[in-house]
Amino acid sequence: MTPSLAALHGNRACALAAIAAGCRFFAGYPITPSSEIAEQLSRELPRVDGVFIQMEDEIGSLAAVIGASLGGVKVMTATSGPGFSLMQENLGYAAMTETPCVIVNVMRGGPSTGMPTRPSQGDIMQARWGTHGDHPIVVLAPASVQEIYDETIRAFNLAEEFRTPVIVAYDETIAHLLESVVIPQRRTVATVTRKFARGDEQGFQPYAETEDLVPPMARPGDGHRVHVTGLTHMADGFPTQKPDLAARATRRLLDKIEQNRDRIERTETFEVEDAEVLIVAVGIVARAARRAAQDLRSAGARAGLFRPVTLWPFPEQALIEAAAKARHVLVAEMNAGQLALEVERILGRGRVARLNRIDGEPIPPADIARSIREIAA
Amino acid sequence: MNVHVPHPHRAEIRLAGSGGQGLITGMHILFRALALEGKRAAQSQSYEPTSRGGFCYSDLVVSDELGDYPLATRLDMVAALSQVGLDRSLPLLRPGALVIVDERLTPDPPREGFDLHVLPILGRAVETGSPRIANVVALGALAHLGRLVGDDALEQAVRLETPAKYADLNLAAVREGLALVRGLGASTAEA
């Protein structure tokens, strides 16, 4: 059996990928420019005995998603900036309770209601730090419709494997871009399901410190004790404020992502081996940057592109390697400077320049090329 | 070979107008027609929060290169169904680009610098059955003058991409568009 080629726009690809990954529950509240995901899943989920619920708001949406996941189902919600802000408290709850869930954030112009139909990359830092406290998070940033499909599946797999919320963040432009996508045969899609508790029910610890730092989850009704709390808790699930135990609990949450960076990080590089000028970008801007790098190359400049597909945890080592020969690094993004903060932290501010756009328009290749010529001059 | 496309591997095409005119549907049809001929494309759009009115466009970038930049950078051709749609697209048009406008909806087209065709698009749509099929009339003219896709593929795509109960109306519309410009193709080389 061969894979099939389909013409899909980004949000449709996201919805179909969710089904292929095993998603069987979606709760959400419609918001431009993400609504097509909910619309599509309202039709697709009943066909696979799944559940679709339109909730009263985004707070309830993520709450319902967390509840369904705790029931043992693969879950997703989708939103945009204002809704994503409302989800932040429950996002932290999902991280603390180690509840696998996928949250799609289609980024539009902000802050607040902003420009609902215009693209933006203004949530790069909110996705990392939006919820309070030290928490683990995984954020994936696809740049094409094909990659929305592939990364949505990967988001489910990472959420399940590491019992953690995973955010898929992409801009309005690729959300509504129509491209040809290779849809793999369903049985060839590699899917991951979380570890459920097995064996002896007596003495079962719902947050046990296993070797991989990811405790097996008790499925309600199976017999193992279920204990879910947002309070800082010990291995048995009961709350603690003892300094050593509290630090240990939070440290495990962070370490299960930190120590698995090699499994989680994904990057794309283009012509970085000899690059004297390195562009760093995500989403639609990365595609403009790739074109700019091509154009600069054909004019004799050694330009390359580094694109973090996994946005958080930021692929730090991969960036250092890609920038090894770069005298200049340009961070191009549709915000006032967010990704640049991380790149500057890693590479130092000396050689990092910025190109920002906050008018609701994508950054075209020519602007990136011009910016490179200016900083290299 | 397409006379309007300087780079053989990339063509940038726009339907411009106002929200509610079916510009996105129009480009979905063209995307499908190109796919039927084995060509690769990316379709994008810009719209405003109102469901009707406002500046709206739908772009198609035809490219052989996988993962090529999918947004328009320098338009090779545009069909415009509103003056604002035309005006706001002009800065992105390359010199000599094919410009198709409606004689009533776009009263002030650029008289110089482009391969301009002023056509009774809305009039033909109304005569054919509905002003709402002006998008498909325009598409027929654009596809033929721009030599983008064969007439057969275009008609097949219209059937595939429009609701069954309006298929005949839309087919009539695309044929009207083709008929409007049939025989005009040679003039485009003068641009």
Coordinates of C-alpha atoms in Angstrom, one line a residue, chain A residues 32-366:
Chain A
T32 CA -10.1 32.4 14.6
P33 CA -7.7 31.2 13.1
S34 CA -8.0 27.8 14.7
S35 CA -11.7 27.0 14.3
E36 CA -11.3 24.7 11.3
I37 CA -9.6 22.2 13.6
A38 CA -12.6 22.0 15.9
E39 CA -15.0 22.0 12.9
Q40 CA -13.1 19.1 11.3
L41 CA -12.9 17.1 14.4
S42 CA -16.6 17.6 15.2
R43 CA -17.2 15.5 12.0
E44 CA -14.3 13.1 12.2
L45 CA -14.3 12.1 15.9
P46 CA -17.9 10.6 16.0
R47 CA -16.8 8.4 13.0
V48 CA -14.1 6.7 15.1
D49 CA -16.3 6.5 18.3
G50 CA -14.6 9.6 19.7
V51 CA -16.1 12.5 21.5
F52 CA -16.2 16.2 20.5
I53 CA -17.5 18.8 22.9
Q54 CA -17.8 22.5 22.4
M55 CA -17.2 24.0 25.8
E56 CA -18.3 27.3 27.4
D57 CA -14.8 28.7 27.1
E58 CA -11.2 27.8 26.9
I59 CA -10.7 27.3 30.6
G60 CA -13.4 24.6 30.5
S61 CA -12.0 23.2 27.3
L62 CA -8.6 22.4 28.7
A63 CA -10.2 21.2 31.9
A64 CA -12.4 18.8 30.0
V65 CA -9.4 17.6 27.9
I66 CA -7.4 16.9 31.1
G67 CA -10.3 15.0 32.6
A68 CA -10.7 12.8 29.5
S69 CA -7.0 12.2 29.4
L70 CA -7.0 11.1 33.1
G71 CA -9.7 8.6 31.9
G72 CA -7.1 7.1 29.6
V73 CA -7.9 8.6 26.3
K74 CA -5.7 10.6 23.9
V75 CA -6.9 14.2 23.9
M76 CA -6.5 17.5 22.2
T77 CA -7.7 21.1 22.2
A78 CA -7.1 23.9 19.8
T79 CA -7.1 27.6 20.2
S80 CA -5.5 31.0 19.4
G81 CA -3.8 33.7 21.5
P82 CA -6.7 34.9 23.7
G83 CA -7.9 31.3 24.3
F84 CA -4.4 30.1 24.9
S85 CA -4.0 32.8 27.7
L86 CA -7.2 31.4 29.4
M87 CA -5.7 27.9 29.2
Q88 CA -2.5 28.8 31.1
E89 CA -3.7 27.8 34.6
N90 CA -4.9 24.4 33.5
L91 CA -1.7 24.0 31.4
G92 CA 0.3 24.1 34.6
Y93 CA -2.2 21.7 36.1
A94 CA -1.6 19.2 33.3
A95 CA 2.2 19.6 33.7
M96 CA 2.0 19.1 37.5
T97 CA -0.4 16.1 37.3
E98 CA 1.5 14.6 34.3
T99 CA -1.5 14.5 32.2
P100 CA -0.8 13.8 28.5
C101 CA -2.5 16.3 26.3
V102 CA -2.0 18.2 23.0
I103 CA -2.8 21.9 22.8
V104 CA -2.7 23.5 19.4
N105 CA -2.1 27.3 19.4
V106 CA -2.6 28.9 16.0
M107 CA -0.9 32.2 16.5
R108 CA -2.6 35.5 15.4
G109 CA -1.8 39.1 16.0
G110 CA -2.0 40.2 19.6
P111 CA -2.1 41.2 22.4
S112 CA -5.7 40.7 23.4
T113 CA -8.2 40.4 20.5
G114 CA -5.6 41.9 18.3
M115 CA -5.8 41.0 14.6
P116 CA -7.8 37.7 14.5
T117 CA -7.2 36.9 10.9
R118 CA -3.5 38.0 10.7
P119 CA -0.5 35.8 11.3
S120 CA 1.9 36.3 14.3
Q121 CA 4.5 34.5 16.2
G122 CA 3.8 36.4 19.4
D123 CA 3.2 33.4 21.6
I124 CA 6.7 31.9 21.5
M125 CA 7.5 33.0 25.1
Q126 CA 4.0 32.5 26.4
A127 CA 4.1 28.9 25.2
R128 CA 7.3 28.4 27.3
W129 CA 6.5 30.5 30.3
G130 CA 2.7 31.3 30.2
T131 CA 1.8 29.1 33.2
H132 CA 3.3 29.8 36.6
G133 CA 6.0 28.0 38.4
D134 CA 8.9 25.9 37.1
H135 CA 7.3 23.5 34.8
P136 CA 8.2 21.2 31.9
I137 CA 6.8 21.9 28.5
V138 CA 7.3 20.7 24.9
V139 CA 6.4 23.1 22.1
L140 CA 6.6 22.0 18.4
A141 CA 6.7 24.6 15.6
P142 CA 5.8 23.2 12.2
A143 CA 6.5 25.3 9.0
S144 CA 4.5 23.6 6.3
V145 CA 1.2 21.8 6.0
Q146 CA 3.1 18.5 5.7
E147 CA 4.9 19.3 8.9
I148 CA 1.7 20.2 10.7
Y149 CA 0.5 16.7 9.9
D150 CA 3.8 15.0 11.0
E151 CA 4.4 17.2 14.1
T152 CA 0.8 16.8 15.4
I153 CA 1.3 13.1 15.4
R154 CA 4.7 13.5 17.1
A155 CA 3.0 15.8 19.7
F156 CA 0.7 13.0 20.7
N157 CA 3.5 10.6 20.9
L158 CA 5.6 12.9 23.0
A159 CA 2.7 13.7 25.3
E160 CA 2.0 10.1 25.8
E161 CA 5.6 9.0 26.2
F162 CA 6.5 11.7 28.7
R163 CA 3.1 12.2 30.3
T164 CA 3.3 15.9 29.7
P165 CA 1.3 18.6 27.8
V166 CA 2.7 19.3 24.3
I167 CA 1.9 22.4 22.4
V168 CA 1.8 22.6 18.7
A169 CA 2.3 26.3 17.7
Y170 CA 2.0 27.7 14.2
D171 CA 1.1 30.9 12.6
E172 CA -2.2 31.8 10.8
T173 CA -0.4 31.7 7.4
I174 CA 0.3 28.0 7.4
A175 CA -2.9 27.3 9.3
H176 CA -4.8 28.4 6.2
L177 CA -2.2 27.5 3.6
L178 CA -3.3 24.8 1.1
E179 CA -0.5 22.4 0.1
S180 CA -0.2 18.9 -1.0
V181 CA 0.5 16.5 1.8
V182 CA 1.6 12.9 1.9
I183 CA -0.8 11.0 4.1
P184 CA 0.8 7.8 5.2
Q185 CA -1.3 4.6 5.5
R186 CA -2.8 4.5 8.9
R187 CA -1.2 1.3 9.9
T188 CA 2.3 2.7 9.1
V189 CA 1.9 5.6 11.5
A190 CA 4.0 5.0 14.6
T191 CA 1.9 5.8 17.6
V192 CA 2.8 5.8 21.3
T193 CA 0.4 5.1 24.2
R194 CA 1.3 6.0 27.7
K195 CA 2.4 3.4 30.2
F196 CA -0.6 2.3 32.3
A197 CA -0.1 0.8 35.8
R198 CA 0.1 -3.0 35.8
G199 CA 0.8 -5.7 38.3
D200 CA 0.4 -5.4 42.1
E201 CA -2.3 -2.9 43.1
Q202 CA -1.1 -3.0 46.7
G203 CA 1.6 -0.4 47.3
F204 CA 1.1 1.2 43.9
Q205 CA 2.6 4.7 43.9
P206 CA 0.9 7.0 41.3
Y207 CA 4.0 9.2 41.0
A208 CA 6.7 6.6 41.6
E209 CA 10.3 7.6 40.7
T210 CA 10.9 5.2 37.9
E211 CA 14.2 4.9 36.1
D212 CA 12.8 6.8 33.0
L213 CA 11.3 9.5 35.4
V214 CA 7.8 8.8 33.8
P215 CA 5.5 7.0 36.2
P216 CA 3.0 4.6 34.9
M217 CA -0.5 6.0 35.0
A218 CA -3.4 4.4 36.9
R219 CA -6.4 4.0 34.7
P220 CA -9.6 4.7 36.6
G221 CA -11.5 1.5 37.2
D222 CA -8.6 -0.8 36.6
G223 CA -7.9 -1.2 40.3
H224 CA -4.8 0.9 40.8
R225 CA -5.1 3.8 43.1
V226 CA -5.8 7.1 41.3
H227 CA -4.5 10.2 42.9
V228 CA -4.5 13.5 41.0
T229 CA -3.5 16.8 42.6
G230 CA -2.0 20.1 41.6
L231 CA -0.4 20.4 45.0
T232 CA 3.3 19.5 45.1
H233 CA 3.2 15.8 45.9
M234 CA 5.3 12.8 46.9
A235 CA 5.5 9.5 45.0
D236 CA 2.3 8.4 46.7
G237 CA 0.4 11.4 45.5
F238 CA -0.1 13.1 48.9
P239 CA 0.9 16.7 49.2
T240 CA 4.2 17.7 50.8
Q241 CA 6.0 20.9 51.7
K242 CA 9.1 19.2 53.0
P243 CA 11.9 21.0 51.2
D244 CA 13.8 18.0 50.1
L245 CA 10.7 16.1 48.9
A246 CA 9.3 19.2 47.2
A247 CA 12.5 19.9 45.4
R248 CA 12.8 16.3 44.4
A249 CA 9.3 16.2 43.0
T250 CA 9.7 19.4 40.9
R251 CA 13.1 18.3 39.8
R252 CA 11.8 15.0 38.4
L253 CA 9.1 16.9 36.4
L254 CA 11.8 19.1 34.8
D255 CA 14.3 16.3 34.4
K256 CA 12.0 14.0 32.5
I257 CA 12.1 16.5 29.7
E258 CA 15.6 17.8 30.2
Q259 CA 17.2 14.3 30.2
N260 CA 15.3 13.3 27.1
R261 CA 16.3 16.3 24.9
D262 CA 17.8 13.9 22.3
R263 CA 14.4 12.2 21.9
I264 CA 12.4 15.5 21.9
E265 CA 14.5 18.0 19.9
R266 CA 14.2 18.2 16.2
T267 CA 15.8 20.8 14.0
E268 CA 16.2 21.5 10.3
T269 CA 19.3 23.1 8.9
F270 CA 20.0 24.4 5.4
E271 CA 23.5 25.1 4.2
V272 CA 24.9 25.7 7.6
E273 CA 28.3 23.9 7.2
D274 CA 30.2 26.9 5.9
A275 CA 27.6 29.6 6.8
E276 CA 29.1 32.9 7.7
V277 CA 25.6 34.3 8.1
L278 CA 23.0 32.2 9.9
I279 CA 19.3 32.9 9.9
V280 CA 17.2 31.6 12.8
A281 CA 13.5 31.4 12.2
V282 CA 10.4 29.2 12.7
G283 CA 7.1 28.8 10.9
I284 CA 6.3 30.7 7.7
V285 CA 9.3 33.0 8.4
A286 CA 11.6 30.1 8.2
R287 CA 10.4 29.3 4.7
A288 CA 11.0 32.9 3.7
A289 CA 14.5 32.6 5.3
R290 CA 15.3 29.5 3.3
R291 CA 14.5 31.4 0.1
A292 CA 16.6 34.3 1.3
A293 CA 19.5 32.0 2.0
Q294 CA 19.2 30.5 -1.4
D295 CA 19.1 33.9 -3.1
L296 CA 22.1 35.1 -1.0
R297 CA 24.0 32.0 -1.9
S298 CA 23.5 32.5 -5.6
A299 CA 24.8 36.0 -5.1
G300 CA 28.0 34.6 -3.5
A301 CA 27.2 35.0 0.2
R302 CA 27.6 32.1 2.6
A303 CA 24.1 32.1 4.2
G304 CA 22.4 29.3 6.0
L305 CA 19.3 28.6 8.0
F306 CA 18.7 27.1 11.5
R307 CA 15.1 26.1 12.2
P308 CA 14.1 24.7 15.5
V309 CA 11.2 22.4 14.8
T310 CA 11.1 21.6 18.5
L311 CA 10.9 25.2 19.8
W312 CA 11.0 24.2 23.5
P313 CA 13.1 22.7 25.0
F314 CA 15.1 24.9 22.7
P315 CA 17.7 22.8 20.7
E316 CA 20.6 24.6 22.3
Q317 CA 23.5 22.4 21.3
A318 CA 22.2 22.1 17.7
L319 CA 22.2 25.9 17.4
I320 CA 25.7 26.2 18.8
E321 CA 26.9 23.7 16.1
A322 CA 25.0 25.4 13.3
A323 CA 26.4 28.8 14.3
A324 CA 30.0 27.5 14.6
K325 CA 31.3 29.5 11.6
A326 CA 28.8 32.3 11.6
R327 CA 30.0 35.8 12.1
H328 CA 26.5 37.1 12.1
V329 CA 23.2 35.6 13.2
L330 CA 19.9 37.0 12.2
V331 CA 16.8 36.1 14.1
A332 CA 13.7 36.8 12.0
E333 CA 10.3 36.6 13.6
M334 CA 6.8 38.0 13.5
N335 CA 6.9 39.6 16.9
A336 CA 8.9 42.3 18.7
G337 CA 11.7 39.9 19.6
Q338 CA 11.1 36.7 21.5
L339 CA 13.1 33.9 19.8
A340 CA 15.9 36.3 19.7
L341 CA 16.1 36.4 23.5
E342 CA 16.8 32.6 23.5
V343 CA 19.3 32.8 20.7
E344 CA 21.1 35.7 22.4
R345 CA 21.2 33.8 25.6
I346 CA 22.9 30.9 23.9
L347 CA 25.2 32.6 21.4
G348 CA 25.7 35.9 23.2
R349 CA 24.4 39.3 22.1
G350 CA 27.5 40.3 20.1
R351 CA 26.8 38.6 16.8
V352 CA 23.0 38.3 17.0
A353 CA 20.8 40.8 15.0
R354 CA 17.1 41.0 14.9
L355 CA 14.5 41.4 12.2
N356 CA 10.9 41.8 13.6
R357 CA 7.5 42.5 12.1
I358 CA 4.4 43.2 14.2
D359 CA 2.0 44.6 11.5
G360 CA 0.3 41.3 10.8
E361 CA 2.2 40.6 7.6
P362 CA 4.6 37.7 7.0
I363 CA 8.2 38.7 6.6
P364 CA 9.1 38.3 2.9
P365 CA 12.3 36.7 1.7
A366 CA 13.6 40.0 0.2

